[in-house]
Amino acid sequence: MKKIINDLPVYLYGNNESKTIIFVHGFPFDHTMWQTQIDEFSKDYKCVSYDIRGLGESPAGNGQFTMESFVDDLETILDELKLNRPILCGLSMGGYISLRALERMQEKFSAAILCDTRSEADNNEGKLKRAAGIKRINKEGLAPFAKEFIANCFGEVFKQNKKEGLQKIIEKSTKFNPIGVKGCLIAMLSRTDTTISLSKIKLPTLIICGEQDALTPPPVMKDMFHKINKADFVEVPNAGHMTPIENPQMVNSAIRDFLAKNKL
Ligand code: MLT
């Protein structure tokens, strides 16, 4: 079922009475990046996903986004759907949103799954890279930026074996509104550092990282894992930054084990 909440398309799957998992996608993707997880977990859970403002089918508006406004959107969805302490699952930019949401309102969740993300804010080099991305989109349009950015997100195994799948993902993202994509880049480069709050996370937390993740590599995520009290860490073989798409079997079984272990 699709609902519009605060102008955003929100998708609901599975049994309405069950415990909820809310999936927050990465950049520059949309809710469909979680399709394999939703197919699997909607058998036993209520699954909710949505398109982050500026991406997918959500409106770009004036493109003036911040990480804080993304967390406001998430909170509005939780409140409107009256979700009772869902499990929060975010990848990369979805992880930045999740980490800030945990810092701001962890009592609203029962557990967290953080995939291929980091708690540190962008350093100067990272900020300049985002700025160069915005400049490139202004000059050349969205397609060349999206093509290069997305290719870097995937590991070699996927790039070699799933050329058509990768092409489809790239084609989809190149149709997004450039204003929304640039707005997300600004929101990411201006986000706060949430590292100091990792030790305050009291929820069971699963950290998932692709072994070939070039953007948020295993050592970065292991560092996060060590700072969170009740965390588990799973390194996913044959995967880069997009673990749920690249190795869905392993990601799904890691999530399944984590949910069972914590009786969620
Ligand atoms: C993502 O997958 O959301 C992005 O790679 C995050 C980023 O660029 O920092």
XYZ file of C-alpha atoms and ligand atoms in Angstrom:
273
model
C 0.000 0.000 0.000
C 1.219 3.507 -0.815
C 0.432 6.530 1.341
C 1.500 10.133 0.986
C 2.780 11.543 4.270
C 4.063 15.106 4.411
C 4.327 14.972 0.576
C 6.529 11.855 0.667
C 5.543 8.503 -0.860
C 5.520 5.921 1.931
C 5.111 2.197 1.206
C 3.632 -0.327 3.628
C 3.938 -4.088 3.279
C 3.086 -7.155 5.334
C 0.843 -7.668 8.312
C -0.367 -4.427 9.840
C -0.472 -5.997 13.334
C 3.169 -7.156 13.343
C 6.300 -5.457 14.627
C 7.564 -2.864 12.140
C 10.881 -2.496 10.362
C 11.347 0.916 8.746
C 13.882 1.036 5.920
C 15.748 4.242 5.040
C 17.586 4.158 1.720
C 20.942 5.551 0.591
C 22.011 8.231 -1.885
C 21.216 8.586 -4.787
C 18.699 5.751 -4.654
C 15.078 5.263 -3.616
C 12.987 2.886 -1.496
C 13.280 0.084 -4.095
C 16.868 -0.602 -3.005
C 15.312 -2.549 -0.082
C 13.029 -4.695 -2.263
C 14.719 -8.020 -1.481
C 14.658 -7.337 2.269
C 11.019 -6.224 2.099
C 10.050 -9.358 0.124
C 11.662 -11.476 2.822
C 10.686 -9.666 6.020
C 7.151 -8.658 5.068
C 6.289 -12.358 5.567
C 6.656 -11.833 9.342
C 6.918 -8.091 9.914
C 5.212 -4.928 8.862
C 7.731 -3.230 6.571
C 7.735 0.476 5.837
C 9.913 2.254 3.291
C 9.781 5.696 1.716
C 11.549 7.953 -0.720
C 13.719 10.471 1.090
C 12.825 14.048 0.180
C 14.479 15.011 -3.109
C 14.977 11.431 -4.345
C 12.805 8.860 -6.116
C 9.219 10.035 -6.429
C 9.394 12.480 -3.548
C 9.243 16.194 -4.329
C 12.476 18.173 -4.550
C 10.810 21.477 -3.628
C 13.457 24.155 -3.343
C 16.176 21.595 -2.495
C 16.970 23.262 0.832
C 17.451 20.095 2.881
C 19.398 19.345 6.040
C 20.010 16.043 7.833
C 17.785 17.505 10.540
C 14.914 18.027 8.102
C 15.359 14.419 6.904
C 15.024 13.260 10.533
C 11.939 15.488 10.892
C 10.440 13.661 7.890
C 11.226 10.287 9.458
C 9.633 11.374 12.735
C 6.517 12.593 10.933
C 6.182 9.193 9.232
C 6.560 7.381 12.589
C 3.963 9.625 14.181
C 1.464 9.600 11.310
C 1.609 5.805 11.053
C 1.550 5.524 14.872
C 4.436 3.056 14.710
C 5.200 1.492 18.064
C 8.994 1.480 18.481
C 9.895 0.087 15.051
C 13.256 -1.402 14.156
C 15.178 1.277 12.285
C 17.230 0.096 9.301
C 19.303 2.614 7.325
C 22.013 2.400 4.696
C 24.689 5.034 4.174
C 22.801 8.375 3.927
C 19.882 6.455 5.421
C 22.374 5.524 8.146
C 23.285 9.193 8.715
C 19.565 9.886 9.136
C 19.234 6.873 11.453
C 22.243 7.842 13.584
C 20.941 11.365 14.079
C 17.445 9.972 14.778
C 18.954 7.674 17.443
C 20.796 10.654 18.948
C 17.592 12.695 19.002
C 14.923 10.118 19.889
C 16.194 6.590 20.452
C 13.204 5.904 22.726
C 11.055 5.847 19.579
C 12.819 2.693 18.308
C 13.397 -0.842 19.586
C 16.550 -1.737 17.607
C 18.811 -0.417 14.871
C 20.377 -1.926 11.769
C 23.101 0.268 10.337
C 24.379 -0.752 6.907
C 27.443 0.683 5.180
C 27.433 4.025 6.949
C 29.564 6.119 9.305
C 29.035 8.398 12.292
C 31.734 10.929 11.364
C 30.733 14.079 9.508
C 32.416 14.872 6.180
C 35.984 16.119 6.525
C 37.208 19.029 4.391
C 38.164 16.737 1.522
C 34.717 15.137 1.631
C 32.977 18.531 1.666
C 34.988 19.683 -1.341
C 34.098 16.487 -3.166
C 30.393 17.165 -2.568
C 30.897 20.742 -3.815
C 32.598 19.405 -6.958
C 29.636 17.062 -7.445
C 27.181 19.965 -7.287
C 29.317 21.947 -9.730
C 29.426 18.978 -12.094
C 25.637 18.493 -11.983
C 25.164 22.211 -12.719
C 27.518 22.001 -15.676
C 26.839 18.574 -17.187
C 23.416 17.583 -15.844
C 22.770 14.728 -13.435
C 23.634 11.698 -15.599
C 27.487 11.750 -15.619
C 27.624 12.409 -11.866
C 25.082 9.690 -11.064
C 26.780 7.160 -13.319
C 30.197 7.612 -11.726
C 28.902 7.898 -8.156
C 26.724 4.796 -8.374
C 29.427 2.707 -10.058
C 31.728 3.488 -7.108
C 29.088 2.237 -4.711
C 29.197 -1.326 -6.030
C 31.915 -3.947 -5.617
C 33.687 -5.676 -8.495
C 31.713 -8.927 -8.254
C 28.386 -7.150 -8.771
C 29.787 -4.876 -11.474
C 31.087 -7.873 -13.424
C 28.122 -10.218 -12.957
C 25.136 -7.870 -12.825
C 25.884 -5.334 -15.564
C 22.246 -5.048 -16.617
C 21.033 -4.644 -13.023
C 23.569 -1.894 -12.434
C 22.541 -0.156 -15.642
C 18.896 -0.162 -14.538
C 19.777 1.340 -11.171
C 21.833 4.075 -12.846
C 19.088 4.828 -15.380
C 16.527 5.196 -12.615
C 18.674 7.591 -10.585
C 19.534 9.767 -13.577
C 15.802 10.558 -13.859
C 15.681 12.057 -10.351
C 15.288 15.809 -10.003
C 18.811 17.367 -9.964
C 17.606 19.938 -7.424
C 16.738 17.100 -5.036
C 20.052 15.315 -5.597
C 22.030 18.514 -4.987
C 19.920 19.187 -1.893
C 20.927 15.783 -0.532
C 24.607 16.528 -1.198
C 24.295 19.757 0.800
C 22.439 17.951 3.601
C 25.216 15.348 3.786
C 28.092 17.840 3.729
C 26.494 19.914 6.463
C 25.505 17.039 8.747
C 26.725 16.823 12.331
C 29.108 14.193 13.686
C 27.233 11.601 15.738
C 30.280 9.652 16.988
C 30.036 11.047 20.513
C 26.527 9.584 20.851
C 27.390 6.026 19.805
C 28.150 5.022 23.409
C 24.690 6.297 24.403
C 22.870 3.901 22.078
C 21.148 1.409 24.366
C 19.284 -0.489 21.669
C 20.391 -3.792 20.162
C 22.256 -2.726 17.049
C 23.404 -4.651 14.014
C 26.259 -3.230 11.954
C 26.531 -4.576 8.407
C 29.420 -3.755 6.070
C 30.430 -5.000 2.627
C 33.954 -6.373 2.602
C 34.745 -4.296 -0.513
C 32.923 -1.165 0.633
C 35.097 1.687 -0.666
C 32.970 4.476 0.853
C 32.469 3.248 4.406
C 35.032 0.416 4.638
C 35.054 -2.326 7.298
C 37.635 -0.625 9.597
C 35.413 2.490 9.809
C 32.357 0.412 10.637
C 34.247 -1.804 13.090
C 35.196 1.352 14.941
C 31.511 2.223 15.227
C 30.729 -1.307 16.358
C 33.273 -1.037 19.213
C 31.671 2.195 20.436
C 28.096 0.828 20.649
C 27.191 -1.216 23.756
C 24.917 -3.937 22.407
C 26.178 -4.261 18.857
C 26.870 -7.124 16.467
C 29.080 -6.759 13.425
C 28.696 -8.664 10.165
C 31.077 -8.293 7.245
C 29.405 -9.284 3.987
C 31.556 -11.080 1.411
C 31.306 -10.288 -2.307
C 29.787 -6.887 -1.666
C 30.768 -3.230 -1.847
C 28.771 -0.355 -0.353
C 25.346 -1.628 -1.447
C 25.212 -4.841 0.592
C 21.392 -5.313 0.541
C 21.457 -5.342 -3.282
C 24.832 -7.039 -3.805
C 24.512 -9.931 -1.373
C 20.866 -10.000 -0.272
C 21.002 -13.596 1.003
C 23.760 -12.830 3.472
C 22.218 -9.507 4.527
C 18.815 -11.114 5.040
C 20.241 -13.959 7.065
C 22.270 -11.516 9.210
C 19.114 -9.498 9.868
C 17.092 -12.665 10.554
C 19.702 -13.894 13.108
C 19.833 -10.489 14.769
C 16.024 -10.291 15.089
C 15.859 -13.816 16.510
C 18.729 -13.259 18.951
C 17.063 -10.126 20.319
C 13.539 -11.614 20.262
C 12.295 -8.831 18.006
C 25.040 6.719 0.181
O 25.130 5.566 -0.284
O 24.024 7.086 0.780
C 26.165 7.680 -0.047
O 27.261 7.002 -0.533
C 26.525 8.410 1.199
C 27.623 9.401 1.006
O 27.880 9.833 -0.108
O 28.227 9.785 2.015
